[in-house]
Coordinates of C-alpha atoms in Angstrom, one line a residue:
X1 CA 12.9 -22.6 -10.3
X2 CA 14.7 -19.4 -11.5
X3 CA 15.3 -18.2 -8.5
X4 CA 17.4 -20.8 -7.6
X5 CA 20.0 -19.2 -9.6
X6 CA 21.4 -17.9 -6.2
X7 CA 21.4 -14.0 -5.3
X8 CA 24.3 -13.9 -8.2
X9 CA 22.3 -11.3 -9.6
X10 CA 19.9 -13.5 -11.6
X11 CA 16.3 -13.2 -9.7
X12 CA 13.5 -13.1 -11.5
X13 CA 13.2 -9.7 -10.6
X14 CA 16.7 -8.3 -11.8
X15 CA 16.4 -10.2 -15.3
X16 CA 12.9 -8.8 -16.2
X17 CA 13.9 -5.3 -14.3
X18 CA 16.4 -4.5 -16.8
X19 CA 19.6 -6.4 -15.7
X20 CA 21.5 -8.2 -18.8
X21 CA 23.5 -10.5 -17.3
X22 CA 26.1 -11.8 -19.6
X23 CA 26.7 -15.2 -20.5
X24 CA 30.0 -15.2 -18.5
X25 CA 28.6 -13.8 -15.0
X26 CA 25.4 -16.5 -15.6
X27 CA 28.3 -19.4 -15.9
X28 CA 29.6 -18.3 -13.0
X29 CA 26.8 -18.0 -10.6
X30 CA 25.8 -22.0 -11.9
X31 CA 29.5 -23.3 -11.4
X32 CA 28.7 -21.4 -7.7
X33 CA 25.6 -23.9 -7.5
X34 CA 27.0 -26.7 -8.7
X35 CA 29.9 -26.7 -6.2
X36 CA 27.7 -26.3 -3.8
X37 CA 24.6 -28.8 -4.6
X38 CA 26.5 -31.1 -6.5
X39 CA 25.9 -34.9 -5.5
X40 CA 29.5 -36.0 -5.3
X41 CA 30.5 -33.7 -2.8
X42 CA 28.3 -35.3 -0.3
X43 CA 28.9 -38.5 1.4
X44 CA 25.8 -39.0 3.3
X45 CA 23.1 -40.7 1.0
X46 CA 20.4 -38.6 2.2
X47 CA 22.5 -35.5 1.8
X48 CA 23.5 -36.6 -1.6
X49 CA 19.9 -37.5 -2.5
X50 CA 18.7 -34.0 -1.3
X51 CA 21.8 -32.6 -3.3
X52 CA 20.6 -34.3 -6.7
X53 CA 17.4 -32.3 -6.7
X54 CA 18.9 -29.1 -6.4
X55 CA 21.0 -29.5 -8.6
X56 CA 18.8 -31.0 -11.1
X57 CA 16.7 -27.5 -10.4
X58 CA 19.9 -25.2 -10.7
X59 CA 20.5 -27.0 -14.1
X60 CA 16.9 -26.6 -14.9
X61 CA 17.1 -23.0 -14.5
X62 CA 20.3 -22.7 -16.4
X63 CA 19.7 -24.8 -19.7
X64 CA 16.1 -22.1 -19.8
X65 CA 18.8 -18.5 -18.7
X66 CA 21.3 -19.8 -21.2
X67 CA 19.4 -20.9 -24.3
X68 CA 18.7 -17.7 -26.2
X69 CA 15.3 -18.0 -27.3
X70 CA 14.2 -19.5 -24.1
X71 CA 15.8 -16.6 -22.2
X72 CA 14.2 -14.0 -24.7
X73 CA 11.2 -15.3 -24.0
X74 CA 11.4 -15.7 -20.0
X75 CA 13.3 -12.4 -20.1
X76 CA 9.9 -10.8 -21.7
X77 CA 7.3 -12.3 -20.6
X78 CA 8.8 -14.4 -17.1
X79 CA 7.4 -18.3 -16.6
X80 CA 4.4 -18.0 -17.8
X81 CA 5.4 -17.1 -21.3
X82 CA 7.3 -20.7 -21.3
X83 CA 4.3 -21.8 -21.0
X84 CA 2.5 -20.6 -23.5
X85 CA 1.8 -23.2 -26.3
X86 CA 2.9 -23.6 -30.2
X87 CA 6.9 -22.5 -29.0
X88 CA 8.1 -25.9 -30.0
X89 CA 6.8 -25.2 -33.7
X90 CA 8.6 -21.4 -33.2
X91 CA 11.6 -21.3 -35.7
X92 CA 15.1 -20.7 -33.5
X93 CA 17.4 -18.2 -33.9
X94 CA 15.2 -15.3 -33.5
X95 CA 14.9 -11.7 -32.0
X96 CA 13.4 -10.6 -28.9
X97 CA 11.7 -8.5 -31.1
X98 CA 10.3 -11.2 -33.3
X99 CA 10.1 -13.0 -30.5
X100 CA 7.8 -10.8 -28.9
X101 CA 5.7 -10.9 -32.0
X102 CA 5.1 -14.6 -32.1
X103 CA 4.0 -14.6 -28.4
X104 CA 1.4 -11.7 -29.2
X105 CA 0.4 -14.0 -32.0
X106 CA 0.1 -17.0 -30.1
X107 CA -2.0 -14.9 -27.5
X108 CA -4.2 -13.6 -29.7
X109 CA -5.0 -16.7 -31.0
X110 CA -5.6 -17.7 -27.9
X111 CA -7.8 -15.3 -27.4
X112 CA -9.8 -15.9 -30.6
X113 CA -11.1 -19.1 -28.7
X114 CA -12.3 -17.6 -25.6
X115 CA -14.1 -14.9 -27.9
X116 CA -17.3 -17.4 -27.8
X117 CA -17.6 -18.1 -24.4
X118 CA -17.5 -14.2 -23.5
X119 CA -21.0 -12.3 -23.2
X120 CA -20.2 -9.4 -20.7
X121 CA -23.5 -9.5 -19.2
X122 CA -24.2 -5.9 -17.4
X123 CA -27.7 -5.2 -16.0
X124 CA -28.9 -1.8 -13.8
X125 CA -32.1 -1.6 -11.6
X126 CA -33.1 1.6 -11.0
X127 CA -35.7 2.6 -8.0
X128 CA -37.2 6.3 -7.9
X129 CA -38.0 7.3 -4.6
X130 CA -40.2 10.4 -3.5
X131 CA -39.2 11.7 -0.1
X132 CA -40.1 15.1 0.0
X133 CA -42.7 14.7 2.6
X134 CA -40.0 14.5 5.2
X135 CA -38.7 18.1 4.4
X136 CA -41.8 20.0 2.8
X137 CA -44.7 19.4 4.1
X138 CA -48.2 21.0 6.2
X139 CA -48.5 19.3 9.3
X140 CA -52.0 21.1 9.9
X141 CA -53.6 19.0 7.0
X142 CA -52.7 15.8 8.4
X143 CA -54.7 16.6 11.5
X144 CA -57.4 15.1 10.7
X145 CA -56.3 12.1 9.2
X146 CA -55.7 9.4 11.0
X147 CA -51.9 8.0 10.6
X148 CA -51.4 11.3 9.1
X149 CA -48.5 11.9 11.3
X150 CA -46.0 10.2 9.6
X151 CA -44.4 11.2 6.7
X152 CA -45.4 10.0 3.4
X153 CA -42.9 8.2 1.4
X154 CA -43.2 6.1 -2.1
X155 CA -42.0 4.8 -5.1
X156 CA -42.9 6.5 -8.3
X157 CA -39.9 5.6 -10.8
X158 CA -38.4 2.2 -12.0
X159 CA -36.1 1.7 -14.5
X160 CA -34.4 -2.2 -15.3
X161 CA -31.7 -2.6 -18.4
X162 CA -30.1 -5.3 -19.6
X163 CA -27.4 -5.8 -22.0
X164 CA -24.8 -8.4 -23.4
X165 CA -21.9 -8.7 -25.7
X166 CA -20.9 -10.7 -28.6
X167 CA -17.6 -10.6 -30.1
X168 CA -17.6 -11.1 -33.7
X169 CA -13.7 -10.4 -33.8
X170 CA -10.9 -9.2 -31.9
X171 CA -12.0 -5.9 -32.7
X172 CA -15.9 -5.8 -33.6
X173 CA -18.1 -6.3 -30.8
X174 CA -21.9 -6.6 -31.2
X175 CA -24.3 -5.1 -28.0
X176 CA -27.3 -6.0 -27.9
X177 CA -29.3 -4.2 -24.9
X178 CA -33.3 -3.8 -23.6
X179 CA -34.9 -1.3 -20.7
X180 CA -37.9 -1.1 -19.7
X181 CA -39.4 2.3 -17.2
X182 CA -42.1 3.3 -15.4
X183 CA -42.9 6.6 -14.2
X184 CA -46.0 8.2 -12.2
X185 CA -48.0 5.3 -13.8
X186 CA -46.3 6.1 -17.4
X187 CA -44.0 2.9 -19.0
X188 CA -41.8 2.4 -21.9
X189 CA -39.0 0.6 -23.5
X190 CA -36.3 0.3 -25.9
X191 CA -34.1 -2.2 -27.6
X192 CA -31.0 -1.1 -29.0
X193 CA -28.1 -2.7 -31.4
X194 CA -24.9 -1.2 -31.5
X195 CA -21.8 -2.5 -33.1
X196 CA -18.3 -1.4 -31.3
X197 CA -14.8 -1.5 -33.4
X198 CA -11.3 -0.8 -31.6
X199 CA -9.6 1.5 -34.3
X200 CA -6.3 1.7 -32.5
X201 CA -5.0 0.9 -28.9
X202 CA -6.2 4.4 -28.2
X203 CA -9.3 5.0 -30.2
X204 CA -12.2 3.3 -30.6
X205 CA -16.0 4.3 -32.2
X206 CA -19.4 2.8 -32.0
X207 CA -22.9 3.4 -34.3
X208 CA -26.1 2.2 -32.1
X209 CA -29.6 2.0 -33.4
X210 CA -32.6 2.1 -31.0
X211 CA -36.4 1.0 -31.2
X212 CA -38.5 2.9 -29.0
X213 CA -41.8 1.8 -27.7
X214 CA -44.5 3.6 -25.8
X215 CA -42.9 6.7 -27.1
X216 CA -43.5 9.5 -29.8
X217 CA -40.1 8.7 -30.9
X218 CA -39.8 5.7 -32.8
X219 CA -36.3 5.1 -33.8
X220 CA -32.9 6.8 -32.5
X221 CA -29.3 6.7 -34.5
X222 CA -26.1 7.1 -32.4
X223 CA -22.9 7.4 -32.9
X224 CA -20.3 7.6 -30.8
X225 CA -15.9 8.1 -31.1
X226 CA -13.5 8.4 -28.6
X227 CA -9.6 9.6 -29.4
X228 CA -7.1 8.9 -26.7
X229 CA -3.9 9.8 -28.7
X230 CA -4.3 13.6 -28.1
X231 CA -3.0 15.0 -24.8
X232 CA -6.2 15.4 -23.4
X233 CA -8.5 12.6 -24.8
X234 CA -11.9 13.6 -26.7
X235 CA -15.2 11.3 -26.8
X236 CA -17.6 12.6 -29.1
X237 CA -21.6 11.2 -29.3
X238 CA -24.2 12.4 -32.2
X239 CA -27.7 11.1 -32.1
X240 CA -30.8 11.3 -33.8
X241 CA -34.7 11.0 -33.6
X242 CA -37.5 12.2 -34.7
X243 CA -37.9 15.3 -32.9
X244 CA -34.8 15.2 -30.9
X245 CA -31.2 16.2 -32.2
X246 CA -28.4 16.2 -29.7
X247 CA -24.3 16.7 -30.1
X248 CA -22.0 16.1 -27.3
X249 CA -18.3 16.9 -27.2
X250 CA -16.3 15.7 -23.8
X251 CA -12.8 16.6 -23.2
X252 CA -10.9 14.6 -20.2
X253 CA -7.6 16.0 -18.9
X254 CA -6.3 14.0 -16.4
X255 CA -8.9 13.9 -13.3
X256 CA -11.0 16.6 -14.8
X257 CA -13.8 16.3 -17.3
X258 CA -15.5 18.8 -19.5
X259 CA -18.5 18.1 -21.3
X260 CA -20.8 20.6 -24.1
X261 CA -24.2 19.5 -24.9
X262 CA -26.0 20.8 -28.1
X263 CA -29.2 19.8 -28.6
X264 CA -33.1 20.3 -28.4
X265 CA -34.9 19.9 -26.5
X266 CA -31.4 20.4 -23.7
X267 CA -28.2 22.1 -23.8
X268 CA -25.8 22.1 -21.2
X269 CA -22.6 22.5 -20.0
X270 CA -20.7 20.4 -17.4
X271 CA -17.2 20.6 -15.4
X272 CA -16.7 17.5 -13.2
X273 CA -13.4 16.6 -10.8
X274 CA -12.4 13.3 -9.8
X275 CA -9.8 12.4 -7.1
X276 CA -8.6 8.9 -6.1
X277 CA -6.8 7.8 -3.3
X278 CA -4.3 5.6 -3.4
X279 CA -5.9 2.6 -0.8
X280 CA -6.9 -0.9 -0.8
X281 CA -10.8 0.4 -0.8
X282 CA -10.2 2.6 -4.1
X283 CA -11.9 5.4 -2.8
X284 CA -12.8 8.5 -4.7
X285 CA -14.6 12.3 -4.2
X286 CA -16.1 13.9 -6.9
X287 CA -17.6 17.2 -7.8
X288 CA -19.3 18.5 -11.1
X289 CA -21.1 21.7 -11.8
X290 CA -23.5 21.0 -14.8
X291 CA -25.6 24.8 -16.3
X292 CA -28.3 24.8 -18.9
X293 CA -31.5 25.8 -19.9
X294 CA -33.1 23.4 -16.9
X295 CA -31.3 25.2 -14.4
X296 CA -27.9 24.8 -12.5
X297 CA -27.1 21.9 -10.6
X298 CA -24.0 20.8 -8.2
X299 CA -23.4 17.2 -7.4
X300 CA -20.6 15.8 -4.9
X301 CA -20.4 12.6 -3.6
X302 CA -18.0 9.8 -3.2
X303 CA -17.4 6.4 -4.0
X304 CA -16.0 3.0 -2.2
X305 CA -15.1 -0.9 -2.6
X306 CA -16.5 -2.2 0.5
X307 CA -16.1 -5.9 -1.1
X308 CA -14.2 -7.9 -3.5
X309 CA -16.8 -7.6 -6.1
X310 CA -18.7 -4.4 -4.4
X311 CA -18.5 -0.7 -5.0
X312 CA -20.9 1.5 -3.1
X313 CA -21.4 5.1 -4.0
X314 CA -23.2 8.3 -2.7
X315 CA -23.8 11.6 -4.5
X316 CA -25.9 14.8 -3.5
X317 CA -27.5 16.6 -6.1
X318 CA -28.3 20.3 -5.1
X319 CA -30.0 22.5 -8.0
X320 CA -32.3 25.3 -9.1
X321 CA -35.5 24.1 -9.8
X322 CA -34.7 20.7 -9.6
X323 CA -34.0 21.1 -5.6
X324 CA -32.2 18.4 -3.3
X325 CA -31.8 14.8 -4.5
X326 CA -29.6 11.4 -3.1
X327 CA -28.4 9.4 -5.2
X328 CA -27.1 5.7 -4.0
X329 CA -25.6 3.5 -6.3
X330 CA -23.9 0.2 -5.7
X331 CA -22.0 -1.9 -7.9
X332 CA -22.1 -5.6 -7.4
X333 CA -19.9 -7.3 -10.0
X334 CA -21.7 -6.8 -13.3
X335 CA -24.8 -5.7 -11.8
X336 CA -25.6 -1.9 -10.9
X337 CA -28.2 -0.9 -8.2
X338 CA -29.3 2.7 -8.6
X339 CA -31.6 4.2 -5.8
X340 CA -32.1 8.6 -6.3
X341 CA -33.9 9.9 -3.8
X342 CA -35.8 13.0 -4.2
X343 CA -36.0 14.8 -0.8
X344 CA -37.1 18.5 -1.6
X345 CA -38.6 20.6 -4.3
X346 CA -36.6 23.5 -2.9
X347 CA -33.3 24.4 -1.5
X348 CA -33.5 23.8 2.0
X349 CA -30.2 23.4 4.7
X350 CA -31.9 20.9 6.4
X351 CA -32.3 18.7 3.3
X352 CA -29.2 19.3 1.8
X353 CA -27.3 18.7 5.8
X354 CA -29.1 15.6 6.2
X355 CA -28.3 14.3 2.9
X356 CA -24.4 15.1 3.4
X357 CA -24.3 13.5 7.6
X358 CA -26.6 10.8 7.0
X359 CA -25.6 8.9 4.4
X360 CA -21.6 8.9 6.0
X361 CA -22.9 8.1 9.6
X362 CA -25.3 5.5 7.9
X363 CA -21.7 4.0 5.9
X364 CA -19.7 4.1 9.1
X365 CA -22.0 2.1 10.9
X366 CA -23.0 -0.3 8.8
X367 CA -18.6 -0.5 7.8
X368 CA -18.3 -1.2 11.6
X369 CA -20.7 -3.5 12.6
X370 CA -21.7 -5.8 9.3
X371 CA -19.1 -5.1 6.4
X372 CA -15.0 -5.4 8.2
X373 CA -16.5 -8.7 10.1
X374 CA -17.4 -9.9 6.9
X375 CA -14.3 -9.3 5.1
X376 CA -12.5 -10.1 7.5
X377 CA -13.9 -13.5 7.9
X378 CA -14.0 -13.6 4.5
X379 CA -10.1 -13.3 3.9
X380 CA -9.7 -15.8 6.8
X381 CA -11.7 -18.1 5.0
X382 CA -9.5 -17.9 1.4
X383 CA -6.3 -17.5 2.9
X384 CA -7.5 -21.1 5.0
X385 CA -8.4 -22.3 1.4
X386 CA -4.7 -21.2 0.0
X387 CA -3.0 -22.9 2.6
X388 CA -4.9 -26.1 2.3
X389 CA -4.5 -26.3 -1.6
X390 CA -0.6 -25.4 -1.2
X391 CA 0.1 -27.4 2.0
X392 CA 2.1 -29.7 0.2
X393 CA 3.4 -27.6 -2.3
X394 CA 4.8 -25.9 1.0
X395 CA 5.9 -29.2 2.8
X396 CA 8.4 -29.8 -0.3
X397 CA 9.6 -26.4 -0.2
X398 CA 10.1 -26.5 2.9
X399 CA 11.9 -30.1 2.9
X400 CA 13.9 -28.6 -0.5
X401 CA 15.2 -25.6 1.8
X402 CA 16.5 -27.8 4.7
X403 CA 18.3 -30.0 2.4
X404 CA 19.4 -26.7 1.0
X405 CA 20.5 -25.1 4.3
X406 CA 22.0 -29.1 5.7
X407 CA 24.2 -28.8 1.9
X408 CA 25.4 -25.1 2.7
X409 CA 27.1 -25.7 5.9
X410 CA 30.6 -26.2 4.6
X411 CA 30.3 -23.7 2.6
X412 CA 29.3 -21.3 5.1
X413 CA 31.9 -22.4 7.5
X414 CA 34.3 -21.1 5.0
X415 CA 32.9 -18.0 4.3
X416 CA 32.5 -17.1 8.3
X417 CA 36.1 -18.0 8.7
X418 CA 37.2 -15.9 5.6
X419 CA 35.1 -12.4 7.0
X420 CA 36.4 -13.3 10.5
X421 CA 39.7 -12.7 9.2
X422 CA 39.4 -9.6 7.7
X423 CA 36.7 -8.5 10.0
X424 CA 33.7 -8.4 7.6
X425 CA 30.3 -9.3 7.5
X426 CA 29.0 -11.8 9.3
X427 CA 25.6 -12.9 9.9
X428 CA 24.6 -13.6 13.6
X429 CA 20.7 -13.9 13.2
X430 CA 18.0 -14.0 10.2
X431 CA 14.6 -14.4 10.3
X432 CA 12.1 -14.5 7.3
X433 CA 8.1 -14.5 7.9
X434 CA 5.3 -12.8 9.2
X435 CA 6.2 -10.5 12.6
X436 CA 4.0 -10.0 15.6
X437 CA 4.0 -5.7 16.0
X438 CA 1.8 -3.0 17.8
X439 CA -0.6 -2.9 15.1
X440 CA -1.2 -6.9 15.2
X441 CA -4.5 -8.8 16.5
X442 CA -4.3 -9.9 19.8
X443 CA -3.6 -13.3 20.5
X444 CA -1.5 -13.1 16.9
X445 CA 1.7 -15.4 16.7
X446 CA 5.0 -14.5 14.4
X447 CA 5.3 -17.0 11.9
X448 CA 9.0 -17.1 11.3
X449 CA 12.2 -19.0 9.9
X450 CA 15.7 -19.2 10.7
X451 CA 17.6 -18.3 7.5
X452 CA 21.1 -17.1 9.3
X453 CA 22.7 -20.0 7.3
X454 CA 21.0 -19.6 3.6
X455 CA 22.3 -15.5 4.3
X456 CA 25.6 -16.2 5.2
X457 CA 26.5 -18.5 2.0
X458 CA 25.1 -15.3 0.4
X459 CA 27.6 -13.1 1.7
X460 CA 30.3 -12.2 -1.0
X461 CA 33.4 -9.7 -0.1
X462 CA 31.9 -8.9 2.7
X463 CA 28.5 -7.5 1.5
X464 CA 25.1 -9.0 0.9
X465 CA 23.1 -7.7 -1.9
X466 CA 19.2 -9.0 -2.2
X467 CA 17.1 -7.4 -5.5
X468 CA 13.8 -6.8 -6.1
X469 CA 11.9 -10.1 -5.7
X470 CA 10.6 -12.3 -3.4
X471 CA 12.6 -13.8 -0.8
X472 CA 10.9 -17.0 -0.8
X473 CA 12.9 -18.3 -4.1
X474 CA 16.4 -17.7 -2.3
X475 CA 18.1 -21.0 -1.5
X476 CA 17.1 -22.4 1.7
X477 CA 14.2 -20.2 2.0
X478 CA 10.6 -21.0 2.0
X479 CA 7.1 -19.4 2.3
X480 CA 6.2 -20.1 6.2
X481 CA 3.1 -18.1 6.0
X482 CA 0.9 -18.3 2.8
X483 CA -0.9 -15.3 1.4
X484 CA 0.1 -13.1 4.4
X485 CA 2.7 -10.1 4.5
X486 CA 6.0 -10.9 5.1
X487 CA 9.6 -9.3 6.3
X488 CA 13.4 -10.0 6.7
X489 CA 14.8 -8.9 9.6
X490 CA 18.9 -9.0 9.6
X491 CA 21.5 -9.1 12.6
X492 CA 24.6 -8.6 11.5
X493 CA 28.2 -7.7 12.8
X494 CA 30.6 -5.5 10.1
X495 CA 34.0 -4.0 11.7
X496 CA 33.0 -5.3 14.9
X497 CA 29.8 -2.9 15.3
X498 CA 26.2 -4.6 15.2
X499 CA 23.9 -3.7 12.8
X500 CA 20.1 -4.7 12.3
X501 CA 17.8 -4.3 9.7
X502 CA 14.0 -5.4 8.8
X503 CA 13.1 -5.5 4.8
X504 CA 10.2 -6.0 3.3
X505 CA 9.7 -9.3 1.2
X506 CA 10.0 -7.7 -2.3
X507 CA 12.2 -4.7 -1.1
X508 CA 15.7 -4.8 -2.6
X509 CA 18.3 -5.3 0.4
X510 CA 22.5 -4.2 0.2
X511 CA 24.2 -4.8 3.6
X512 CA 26.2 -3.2 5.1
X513 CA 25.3 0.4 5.8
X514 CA 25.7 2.7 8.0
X515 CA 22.4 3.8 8.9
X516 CA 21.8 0.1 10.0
X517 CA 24.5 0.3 13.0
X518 CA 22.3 0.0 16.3
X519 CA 24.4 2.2 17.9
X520 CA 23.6 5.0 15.4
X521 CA 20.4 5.7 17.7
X522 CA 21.6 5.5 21.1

């Protein structure tokens, strides 16, 4: 509806990115509007019909850009805060401050009533598996056995938790979490309480209480504070038990972590480095080097989403005495999967080789042949679902922006004839949608529109100036590809030269230049 408002500098994009258009430049871009959508400038009855409802939606957009709460509000918070209920009962004449304020309060209410249907289930199964027979092991005492060739490998640890949330307000949270392990025949369990409160957008502290069974330790006390507002923010944990006293001070700077742990029976110290790249699979490398009484160890490892909802993970654990170790971990929505492997009692090349190649050949193949089909298919599948459940959503865009272009032909006549004149900018070809290039399936179509005319009637002094937002909103244009990437290529002619030019849909656009001439590489 907004975007309607032409390309007079009043997209979406340019009013919430900082542009303040006056009162007198947003007149002017509707009287633009109206001249040109305006129902008795047409004859034709279906022109004139198709006329009305533009014009009904420039008017729309302009009694919402010029009233000054409801542009406050859009100018904050876009559409969707015009939607937000209890702004009828919302006295006029305020700030954007105080308008600002009353939207946070109306949010926060709203989030009051969703507190209730929120329990944040997370749960993590853990499975201990002893491989070391596969790296360390005396092949002349399986002689004799029969079957004793083959490597012995089993399961000697097993570790399920369980929590779940309850928000009491916008700030206090109760947890209420269980676990339950097993070990070389050995089980316990626990059940802790702990009660969360958000001092400050950047602080927040937590006191837990545990019950332990199966265990010489009875009851555990914890208590736990984290302080963003420094430079480099510091999360501190104390906790108690009979028999066991630990402190633990962690300092993160940016990608880095440090971490000092004082405490019997354990103390150690721990520097950790995290890097993320910037894809679509959010992948990350880390590194930590972690010294104590137990020993030294060095982990590395990295992490990937492989799914929507699925992170999958991979960590080597090489130490002295604690010797080689794989860790897999993945992440299935709220759920956590935890797999360490034990492969060797001892530092051995072989071990710590095989646990770096394998698991990476192991990812590659399994990325190759069972997960990219899958997603694939799977994106196929919701962006069939998108375009089904907006088809005729589309259809009336679509019907909206050839009424639009049918209304803009006058207009446009005018304008070519006024650039011809002077020799400015005219338009010869535009095409908006999804274009076939190297990197594109086979058998892949474009899926494109003419939108030379909507362009044109753009064109003001002889330039063409398209801000940051979607291109789909400008007049005459419409989406003719759902959910997939789109582009705006541009033919144009200025001071007799041709020039060409390819955007991207939410890349700002100023025509002409110079380094668009086609010449300028030849």
């Amino acid at each position: 509806m907004f975007n309607v408002i032409g390309n007079d500098k009043f997209s979406l994009k340019n009013i919430r990115g900082g542009f303040k258009a006056t009162q007198e430049e947003l007149k002017a871009a509707y009287r633009r509007l109206c001249m040109l959508y305006h129902p008795d400038k047409h004859r034709d009855p279906e022109l004139k019909r198709q006329a009305e409802q533009l014009f009904n939606l420039v008017h729309e957009a302009y009694e919402v850009l010029s009233d000054p709460q409801s542009r406050a509000i859009y100018d904050i918070y876009g559409k969707r805060g015009l939607d937000v209920e209890g702004w009828e009962v919302v006295e006029r004449k305020r700030t954007p401050a105080e308008i600002r304020e009353e939207y946070e309060r109306l949010q926060r209410e709203r989030e009051e009533r969703r507190l209730q249907q929120r329990t944040n289930p997370k749960g993590t199964i853990s499975v201990g598996i002893d491989a070391t027979d596969l790296f360390d092991r005396y092949e002349e005492d399986y002689e004799d056995v029969v079957g004793g060739g083959a490597p012995h490998v089993e399961i000697n640890k097993m570790h399920i938790s369980q929590s779940i949330e309850a928000p009491l307000t916008t700030k206090d949270t109760a947890i209420l979490s269980g676990s339950l392990s097993t070990h070389n025949g050995n089980g316990g369990g626990t059940i802790n309480l702990a009660l969360r409160r958000v001092t400050s957008a950047k602080g927040w502290g937590e006191v837990e209480l545990g019950l332990f069974f199966f265990s010489p330790s009875l009851l555990i006390f914890m208590l736990k504070l984290c302080d963003r507002s420094v430079w480099a923010p510091i999360f501190i944990t104390w906790c108690a038990s009979w028999g066991y006293h630990c402190a633990v001070v962690s300092i993160v700077c940016h990608n880095f972590l440090f971490a000092l742990k004082l405490g019997i029976p354990h103390t150690f110290m721990m520097m950790s480095y995290q890097y993320k790249f910037q894809d679509e699979d959010q992948t990350k490398i880390k590194g930590s080097v972690k010294s104590g009484f137990f020993g030294t160890v060095v982990e590395y490892g990295a992490e990937r989403k492989i799914s929507r909802h699925s992170v999958l993970g991979a960590t080597v654990s090489v130490g002295v005495p604690q010797g080689v170790s794989l860790k897999i971990k993945l992440n299935r929505a709220s759920q956590t999967y935890f797999f360490p492997i034990h492969l060797t009692d001892q530092l051995l090349p072989s071990a710590v080789f095989y646990a770096t190649v394998g698991p990476l050949v192991f990812y590659l193949a399994i990325q190759q042949l069972i997960i990219r089909p899958y997603v694939r298919a799977q994106k196929e599948q919701d962006l069939e679902k998108q375009r089904e459940s907006s088809a005729s959503n589309i259809a009336k865009k679509k019907q909206e922006a050839e009424a639009a272009v049918l209304l803009m032909q006058e207009s446009v006549r005018r304008i070519i004839e006024a650039e011809e004149s002077r020799m400015g900018l005219i338009i010869l070809n535009a095409w908006y949608g999804k274009f076939v290039t190297d990197n594109s399936r086979k058998h892949e179509r474009a899926k494109v529109i003419d939108v030379t005319v909507p362009l044109q009637c753009l064109v003001k002094d002889s330039k063409l100036i398209l801000t940051e937002a979607i291109k789909s909103g400008l007049p005459g244009f419409y989406d003719p590809c759902v959910g997939e990437e789109k582009s705006l290529k541009v033919l144009y002619q200025f001071r007799g030269v041709m020039h060409q030019v390819l955007s991207g849909d939410t890349e700002p656009l100023r025509i002409p230049k110079q380094s668009h001439r086609i010449d300028a590489d030849t």
